[in-house]
Amino acid sequence: MTGWFLQRLLQAVFVMLAMTLIVFIGVSVIGDPVEVLISPDADQAERIRAIAAFGLDRPLWAQYLSFLNGAIHGDLGRSFVYNEPALKVILQRMPATLELAICAMLLATFIGIPLGLYAGLRPNAPMARVIMTGSILGFSLPGFWVGLLLIMVFAVQLGWLPSGGRGETRQLLGIGWSFLTLDGLQHLALPALNLALFKISLVMRLVRAETREVIPQDFIRTARAKGLPESSVILRHLLKNIMIPVVTIIGLEFGSVIAFSVVTETIFAWPGMGKLIIDSIHVLDRPMIVAYLMIIVLMFVIINLLVDCLYTALDPRVRLGK
């Protein structure tokens, strides 16, 4: 266990180091932030001062080594626009994105797994066919269009829910959360549903496929032959054996929801990291872009590590490091 953990830790360090190089060089060759951030009327002296202030007058390798040294000490650079540490600005927006992503994945888990199980256990039932047809719609409809449709129906036509913003928040552990207030929940409902629709369809179809594969196997027939209740067969034998691929997908999709919630946050004016990165790209705020991408990479590394650890809890036959 210790050897496996150290090996994964070493892999994570290598991945992070490789990503710092790829991300930093990739972002540094895109456009010129001075052209975007400095007034066109500025004279040459002002432009030179701005270039020196941003640290862009040094060679690229020197900028990278400086960034790497700062990253080791928890400093991912200073935002050109906010004139604050990029990590601080991102961490201020992170709770909003995490809250949205967690709600979306909870919806995907608690809706997708039961519906997928039902469709797998009763594949010829009319309701199962309706569920699978609905999952195709969830896959095929573009997220931005569904978001606009939700706003038109529930915010504009019916007036039941607000169309944007985060609403009232309440402090918990020093952080403001929307789900602790009724107004915040109302603001959270539409963006969370919009973000969850694709994930619900994905989890549903995966659970159905795994259920159809496991249900004919001998240990399920043996459990039924022993006279175990159907609920016990499903919960103790079927569900436990199909959860490894489901947990893998949910873990990876949680990372992707955090990383790619940009469209949903923009449509619903949700003040999270996704909207922040879009604004930063518009003004070529390089430190903010690099810091955001590095945090996303770190999240994926941690999530993958946690998913690997969950494997042994779900199936004792899986041994870490083998």
CSV table of C-alpha atoms in Angstrom, one decimal:
chain,number,residue,atom,x,y,z
A,1,MET,CA,0.0,0.0,0.0
A,2,THR,CA,2.8,2.4,1.0
A,3,GLY,CA,4.8,1.6,-2.1
A,4,TRP,CA,1.7,2.0,-4.4
A,5,PHE,CA,0.9,5.3,-2.8
A,6,LEU,CA,4.5,6.6,-3.2
A,7,GLN,CA,4.5,5.4,-6.8
A,8,ARG,CA,1.3,7.3,-7.6
A,9,LEU,CA,2.6,10.3,-5.8
A,10,LEU,CA,5.7,10.3,-8.0
A,11,GLN,CA,3.5,9.9,-11.1
A,12,ALA,CA,1.4,12.9,-10.0
A,13,VAL,CA,4.6,15.0,-9.5
A,14,PHE,CA,5.8,14.1,-13.0
A,15,VAL,CA,2.4,14.8,-14.5
A,16,MET,CA,2.2,18.2,-12.8
A,17,LEU,CA,5.8,19.1,-13.9
A,18,ALA,CA,5.0,18.2,-17.5
A,19,MET,CA,1.8,20.2,-17.4
A,20,THR,CA,3.5,23.3,-16.1
A,21,LEU,CA,5.8,23.2,-19.1
A,22,ILE,CA,3.1,22.5,-21.6
A,23,VAL,CA,0.6,25.0,-20.2
A,24,PHE,CA,3.1,27.8,-19.6
A,25,ILE,CA,4.6,27.6,-23.1
A,26,GLY,CA,1.2,27.2,-24.7
A,27,VAL,CA,-0.3,30.2,-23.0
A,28,SER,CA,2.9,32.4,-23.5
A,29,VAL,CA,2.9,32.1,-27.3
A,30,ILE,CA,-0.8,33.2,-27.6
A,31,GLY,CA,-1.2,36.9,-28.4
A,32,ASP,CA,0.4,39.9,-26.7
A,33,PRO,CA,-1.3,40.9,-23.4
A,34,VAL,CA,0.3,44.4,-23.6
A,35,GLU,CA,-1.7,45.1,-26.8
A,36,VAL,CA,-4.9,44.2,-25.0
A,37,LEU,CA,-4.3,45.7,-21.5
A,38,ILE,CA,-2.5,49.0,-22.4
A,39,SER,CA,-4.3,51.9,-24.0
A,40,PRO,CA,-3.7,52.4,-27.7
A,41,ASP,CA,-2.8,56.0,-26.9
A,42,ALA,CA,0.0,55.0,-24.6
A,43,ASP,CA,3.5,56.1,-25.7
A,44,GLN,CA,6.5,53.9,-26.1
A,45,ALA,CA,7.9,54.6,-22.6
A,46,GLU,CA,4.6,53.5,-21.0
A,47,ARG,CA,4.6,50.4,-23.0
A,48,ILE,CA,8.1,49.5,-21.9
A,49,ARG,CA,7.2,50.1,-18.3
A,50,ALA,CA,4.2,47.8,-18.6
A,51,ILE,CA,6.2,45.1,-20.3
A,52,ALA,CA,8.8,45.3,-17.5
A,53,ALA,CA,6.0,45.3,-14.8
A,54,PHE,CA,4.4,42.1,-16.3
A,55,GLY,CA,7.8,40.5,-16.4
A,56,LEU,CA,7.5,40.0,-20.2
A,57,ASP,CA,10.9,41.6,-20.9
A,58,ARG,CA,12.7,38.4,-19.8
A,59,PRO,CA,13.4,35.3,-22.0
A,60,LEU,CA,10.7,32.7,-21.9
A,61,TRP,CA,12.8,30.1,-20.1
A,62,ALA,CA,13.6,32.6,-17.4
A,63,GLN,CA,9.9,33.4,-17.0
A,64,TYR,CA,9.1,29.6,-16.8
A,65,LEU,CA,11.8,29.0,-14.1
A,66,SER,CA,10.5,32.0,-12.1
A,67,PHE,CA,6.9,30.6,-12.4
A,68,LEU,CA,8.1,27.1,-11.4
A,69,ASN,CA,10.0,28.5,-8.4
A,70,GLY,CA,6.9,30.4,-7.4
A,71,ALA,CA,4.6,27.4,-7.9
A,72,ILE,CA,6.7,25.3,-5.5
A,73,HIS,CA,6.1,27.9,-2.9
A,74,GLY,CA,2.4,28.2,-3.6
A,75,ASP,CA,2.6,31.4,-5.8
A,76,LEU,CA,1.1,30.9,-9.3
A,77,GLY,CA,1.8,34.4,-10.4
A,78,ARG,CA,0.1,37.8,-10.1
A,79,SER,CA,-2.9,38.7,-12.3
A,80,PHE,CA,-2.4,41.4,-14.8
A,81,VAL,CA,-6.0,42.6,-14.4
A,82,TYR,CA,-6.8,42.2,-10.7
A,83,ASN,CA,-3.2,43.0,-9.6
A,84,GLU,CA,-3.6,40.3,-7.0
A,85,PRO,CA,-2.2,36.8,-6.7
A,86,ALA,CA,-3.9,34.6,-9.3
A,87,LEU,CA,-4.4,31.8,-6.8
A,88,LYS,CA,-6.2,34.1,-4.4
A,89,VAL,CA,-8.6,35.3,-7.1
A,90,ILE,CA,-9.3,31.8,-8.2
A,91,LEU,CA,-9.8,30.4,-4.7
A,92,GLN,CA,-12.4,33.2,-4.1
A,93,ARG,CA,-14.4,31.9,-7.1
A,94,MET,CA,-13.8,28.2,-6.5
A,95,PRO,CA,-16.6,27.6,-3.9
A,96,ALA,CA,-19.3,28.7,-6.4
A,97,THR,CA,-18.0,26.3,-9.0
A,98,LEU,CA,-17.5,23.5,-6.5
A,99,GLU,CA,-21.1,24.0,-5.2
A,100,LEU,CA,-22.5,23.9,-8.8
A,101,ALA,CA,-20.4,20.8,-9.8
A,102,ILE,CA,-21.3,18.8,-6.6
A,103,CYS,CA,-25.0,19.6,-7.0
A,104,ALA,CA,-24.8,18.5,-10.7
A,105,MET,CA,-23.0,15.2,-9.9
A,106,LEU,CA,-25.4,14.5,-7.0
A,107,LEU,CA,-28.3,14.9,-9.5
A,108,ALA,CA,-26.5,12.6,-12.0
A,109,THR,CA,-25.9,10.0,-9.3
A,110,PHE,CA,-29.2,9.9,-7.5
A,111,ILE,CA,-31.3,10.1,-10.7
A,112,GLY,CA,-29.0,8.2,-13.2
A,113,ILE,CA,-28.3,5.1,-11.1
A,114,PRO,CA,-31.9,4.2,-10.1
A,115,LEU,CA,-33.2,4.9,-13.6
A,116,GLY,CA,-30.4,2.9,-15.2
A,117,LEU,CA,-31.0,0.0,-12.8
A,118,TYR,CA,-34.7,0.0,-13.6
A,119,ALA,CA,-34.0,0.1,-17.4
A,120,GLY,CA,-31.5,-2.8,-17.0
A,121,LEU,CA,-33.7,-5.0,-14.9
A,122,ARG,CA,-36.8,-4.4,-17.0
A,123,PRO,CA,-35.5,-3.7,-20.5
A,124,ASN,CA,-38.8,-4.4,-22.2
A,125,ALA,CA,-41.0,-2.3,-19.9
A,126,PRO,CA,-42.6,0.8,-21.6
A,127,MET,CA,-41.1,3.1,-18.9
A,128,ALA,CA,-37.6,1.6,-19.6
A,129,ARG,CA,-38.0,2.5,-23.2
A,130,VAL,CA,-39.1,6.1,-22.2
A,131,ILE,CA,-36.0,6.4,-20.0
A,132,MET,CA,-33.6,5.3,-22.7
A,133,THR,CA,-35.2,7.6,-25.2
A,134,GLY,CA,-34.9,10.4,-22.7
A,135,SER,CA,-31.2,9.6,-22.3
A,136,ILE,CA,-30.6,10.0,-26.0
A,137,LEU,CA,-32.1,13.5,-25.8
A,138,GLY,CA,-29.8,14.3,-22.8
A,139,PHE,CA,-26.8,13.3,-25.0
A,140,SER,CA,-27.9,15.1,-28.2
A,141,LEU,CA,-29.2,18.4,-27.0
A,142,PRO,CA,-26.4,21.1,-26.7
A,143,GLY,CA,-25.9,22.4,-23.2
A,144,PHE,CA,-26.1,26.1,-24.2
A,145,TRP,CA,-29.4,25.6,-26.0
A,146,VAL,CA,-30.9,23.6,-23.0
A,147,GLY,CA,-29.7,26.4,-20.7
A,148,LEU,CA,-31.4,29.1,-22.7
A,149,LEU,CA,-34.6,26.9,-22.9
A,150,LEU,CA,-34.6,26.5,-19.2
A,151,ILE,CA,-34.4,30.2,-18.7
A,152,MET,CA,-37.1,30.9,-21.2
A,153,VAL,CA,-39.5,28.4,-19.6
A,154,PHE,CA,-38.9,28.6,-15.9
A,155,ALA,CA,-37.6,32.2,-15.5
A,156,VAL,CA,-39.3,34.2,-18.3
A,157,GLN,CA,-42.6,32.4,-19.0
A,158,LEU,CA,-43.4,30.8,-15.6
A,159,GLY,CA,-41.4,33.1,-13.4
A,160,TRP,CA,-40.7,30.3,-10.9
A,161,LEU,CA,-36.9,30.5,-10.7
A,162,PRO,CA,-34.4,33.3,-11.3
A,163,SER,CA,-32.5,33.4,-14.6
A,164,GLY,CA,-29.0,34.2,-13.2
A,165,GLY,CA,-26.7,35.0,-10.4
A,166,ARG,CA,-25.9,33.2,-7.2
A,167,GLY,CA,-28.6,34.6,-4.9
A,168,GLU,CA,-28.3,35.0,-1.2
A,169,THR,CA,-25.5,33.0,0.5
A,170,ARG,CA,-24.8,32.0,4.1
A,171,GLN,CA,-21.4,31.5,5.7
A,172,LEU,CA,-20.2,28.1,6.6
A,173,LEU,CA,-16.5,27.6,7.6
A,174,GLY,CA,-15.9,31.1,6.5
A,175,ILE,CA,-17.2,30.5,2.9
A,176,GLY,CA,-20.5,31.7,1.4
A,177,TRP,CA,-22.7,28.9,0.2
A,178,SER,CA,-26.0,29.2,-1.8
A,179,PHE,CA,-27.5,25.9,-0.9
A,180,LEU,CA,-27.9,27.1,2.8
A,181,THR,CA,-30.6,29.6,1.8
A,182,LEU,CA,-33.9,29.3,-0.1
A,183,ASP,CA,-33.0,32.1,-2.4
A,184,GLY,CA,-29.6,30.5,-3.1
A,185,LEU,CA,-31.3,27.1,-3.8
A,186,GLN,CA,-33.6,28.8,-6.3
A,187,HIS,CA,-30.7,30.4,-8.1
A,188,LEU,CA,-28.8,27.1,-8.0
A,189,ALA,CA,-31.6,24.9,-9.5
A,190,LEU,CA,-31.4,25.8,-13.2
A,191,PRO,CA,-27.6,25.8,-13.7
A,192,ALA,CA,-27.2,22.6,-11.7
A,193,LEU,CA,-29.9,20.9,-13.8
A,194,ASN,CA,-28.4,22.2,-17.0
A,195,LEU,CA,-25.0,20.9,-16.0
A,196,ALA,CA,-26.4,17.6,-14.9
A,197,LEU,CA,-28.5,16.6,-17.9
A,198,PHE,CA,-25.7,15.1,-19.9
A,199,LYS,CA,-24.2,13.4,-16.8
A,200,ILE,CA,-27.6,11.8,-15.9
A,201,SER,CA,-27.8,10.3,-19.4
A,202,LEU,CA,-24.3,9.0,-19.2
A,203,VAL,CA,-24.6,7.4,-15.8
A,204,MET,CA,-28.0,6.0,-16.7
A,205,ARG,CA,-26.8,4.3,-19.9
A,206,LEU,CA,-23.7,3.0,-18.2
A,207,VAL,CA,-25.6,1.5,-15.3
A,208,ARG,CA,-28.1,-0.1,-17.7
A,209,ALA,CA,-25.4,-1.7,-19.7
A,210,GLU,CA,-23.5,-3.0,-16.6
A,211,THR,CA,-26.8,-4.4,-15.2
A,212,ARG,CA,-27.6,-6.3,-18.4
A,213,GLU,CA,-24.1,-7.8,-18.3
A,214,VAL,CA,-24.1,-8.8,-14.7
A,215,ILE,CA,-27.7,-10.0,-14.2
A,216,PRO,CA,-27.3,-13.4,-16.2
A,217,GLN,CA,-24.2,-14.4,-14.2
A,218,ASP,CA,-24.1,-17.4,-11.9
A,219,PHE,CA,-23.7,-15.6,-8.6
A,220,ILE,CA,-26.9,-13.7,-9.2
A,221,ARG,CA,-28.8,-16.9,-10.1
A,222,THR,CA,-27.4,-18.5,-7.0
A,223,ALA,CA,-28.5,-15.7,-4.8
A,224,ARG,CA,-32.0,-15.9,-6.2
A,225,ALA,CA,-32.0,-19.7,-5.9
A,226,LYS,CA,-31.2,-19.3,-2.2
A,227,GLY,CA,-34.4,-17.3,-1.8
A,228,LEU,CA,-32.8,-14.0,-1.0
A,229,PRO,CA,-35.2,-11.0,-1.4
A,230,GLU,CA,-34.9,-9.2,-4.7
A,231,SER,CA,-33.9,-6.0,-2.9
A,232,SER,CA,-31.0,-7.9,-1.3
A,233,VAL,CA,-29.9,-9.4,-4.6
A,234,ILE,CA,-29.8,-6.0,-6.2
A,235,LEU,CA,-28.2,-4.0,-3.4
A,236,ARG,CA,-25.7,-6.6,-2.1
A,237,HIS,CA,-24.8,-8.5,-5.2
A,238,LEU,CA,-25.8,-6.6,-8.4
A,239,LEU,CA,-25.1,-3.0,-7.4
A,240,LYS,CA,-21.8,-3.8,-5.7
A,241,ASN,CA,-20.5,-5.5,-8.9
A,242,ILE,CA,-21.4,-2.7,-11.3
A,243,MET,CA,-20.2,0.2,-9.2
A,244,ILE,CA,-16.5,0.1,-10.2
A,245,PRO,CA,-17.0,1.5,-13.8
A,246,VAL,CA,-19.7,3.7,-12.5
A,247,VAL,CA,-17.4,5.2,-9.8
A,248,THR,CA,-14.7,5.7,-12.4
A,249,ILE,CA,-17.0,7.6,-14.7
A,250,ILE,CA,-18.5,9.7,-11.9
A,251,GLY,CA,-15.0,10.6,-10.7
A,252,LEU,CA,-13.7,11.6,-14.1
A,253,GLU,CA,-16.9,13.4,-14.9
A,254,PHE,CA,-16.8,15.4,-11.7
A,255,GLY,CA,-13.4,16.7,-12.8
A,256,SER,CA,-14.7,17.6,-16.2
A,257,VAL,CA,-17.8,19.3,-14.7
A,258,ILE,CA,-15.5,21.6,-12.7
A,259,ALA,CA,-13.2,22.2,-15.6
A,260,PHE,CA,-15.8,22.7,-18.3
A,261,SER,CA,-18.6,24.4,-16.5
A,262,VAL,CA,-17.7,27.5,-18.5
A,263,VAL,CA,-20.8,27.5,-20.8
A,264,THR,CA,-23.3,27.0,-18.0
A,265,GLU,CA,-21.7,29.6,-15.7
A,266,THR,CA,-21.7,32.1,-18.6
A,267,ILE,CA,-25.3,31.5,-19.5
A,268,PHE,CA,-26.6,31.8,-15.9
A,269,ALA,CA,-24.1,34.5,-14.9
A,270,TRP,CA,-22.8,32.1,-12.2
A,271,PRO,CA,-19.8,33.8,-10.5
A,272,GLY,CA,-17.5,30.8,-10.6
A,273,MET,CA,-14.1,29.9,-12.0
A,274,GLY,CA,-15.5,29.2,-15.5
A,275,LYS,CA,-16.8,32.7,-15.9
A,276,LEU,CA,-13.5,34.0,-14.5
A,277,ILE,CA,-11.4,32.1,-17.0
A,278,ILE,CA,-13.5,33.3,-19.9
A,279,ASP,CA,-13.0,36.9,-18.8
A,280,SER,CA,-9.3,36.3,-18.3
A,281,ILE,CA,-9.0,34.8,-21.9
A,282,HIS,CA,-10.7,37.9,-23.3
A,283,VAL,CA,-8.0,40.2,-21.8
A,284,LEU,CA,-5.1,37.7,-22.1
A,285,ASP,CA,-4.5,37.6,-18.4
A,286,ARG,CA,-1.8,35.0,-18.7
A,287,PRO,CA,-1.0,34.3,-15.0
A,288,MET,CA,-4.7,33.8,-14.4
A,289,ILE,CA,-5.1,31.3,-17.3
A,290,VAL,CA,-2.0,29.4,-16.3
A,291,ALA,CA,-3.1,29.2,-12.6
A,292,TYR,CA,-6.6,28.0,-13.6
A,293,LEU,CA,-5.2,25.3,-15.8
A,294,MET,CA,-2.8,24.1,-13.2
A,295,ILE,CA,-5.5,23.9,-10.5
A,296,ILE,CA,-7.7,21.9,-12.9
A,297,VAL,CA,-4.8,19.5,-13.6
A,298,LEU,CA,-4.2,19.1,-9.8
A,299,MET,CA,-7.9,18.4,-9.3
A,300,PHE,CA,-7.9,15.6,-11.9
A,301,VAL,CA,-4.8,14.1,-10.3
A,302,ILE,CA,-6.4,14.0,-6.9
A,303,ILE,CA,-9.7,12.7,-8.2
A,304,ASN,CA,-8.0,9.9,-10.0
A,305,LEU,CA,-6.1,9.0,-6.9
A,306,LEU,CA,-9.4,8.9,-4.8
A,307,VAL,CA,-11.1,6.8,-7.5
A,308,ASP,CA,-8.3,4.2,-7.3
A,309,CYS,CA,-8.6,4.1,-3.5
A,310,LEU,CA,-12.4,3.5,-3.8
A,311,TYR,CA,-11.8,0.5,-6.0
A,312,THR,CA,-10.6,-1.6,-3.1
A,313,ALA,CA,-13.6,-0.6,-0.9
A,314,LEU,CA,-16.0,-1.6,-3.6
A,315,ASP,CA,-14.3,-4.9,-4.7
A,316,PRO,CA,-11.9,-6.6,-2.3
A,317,ARG,CA,-10.5,-8.6,-5.3
A,318,VAL,CA,-8.9,-5.4,-6.5
A,319,ARG,CA,-5.6,-4.8,-4.7
A,320,LEU,CA,-3.7,-1.6,-5.0
A,321,GLY,CA,-0.4,-1.9,-6.7
A,322,LYS,CA,-1.3,-5.2,-8.5
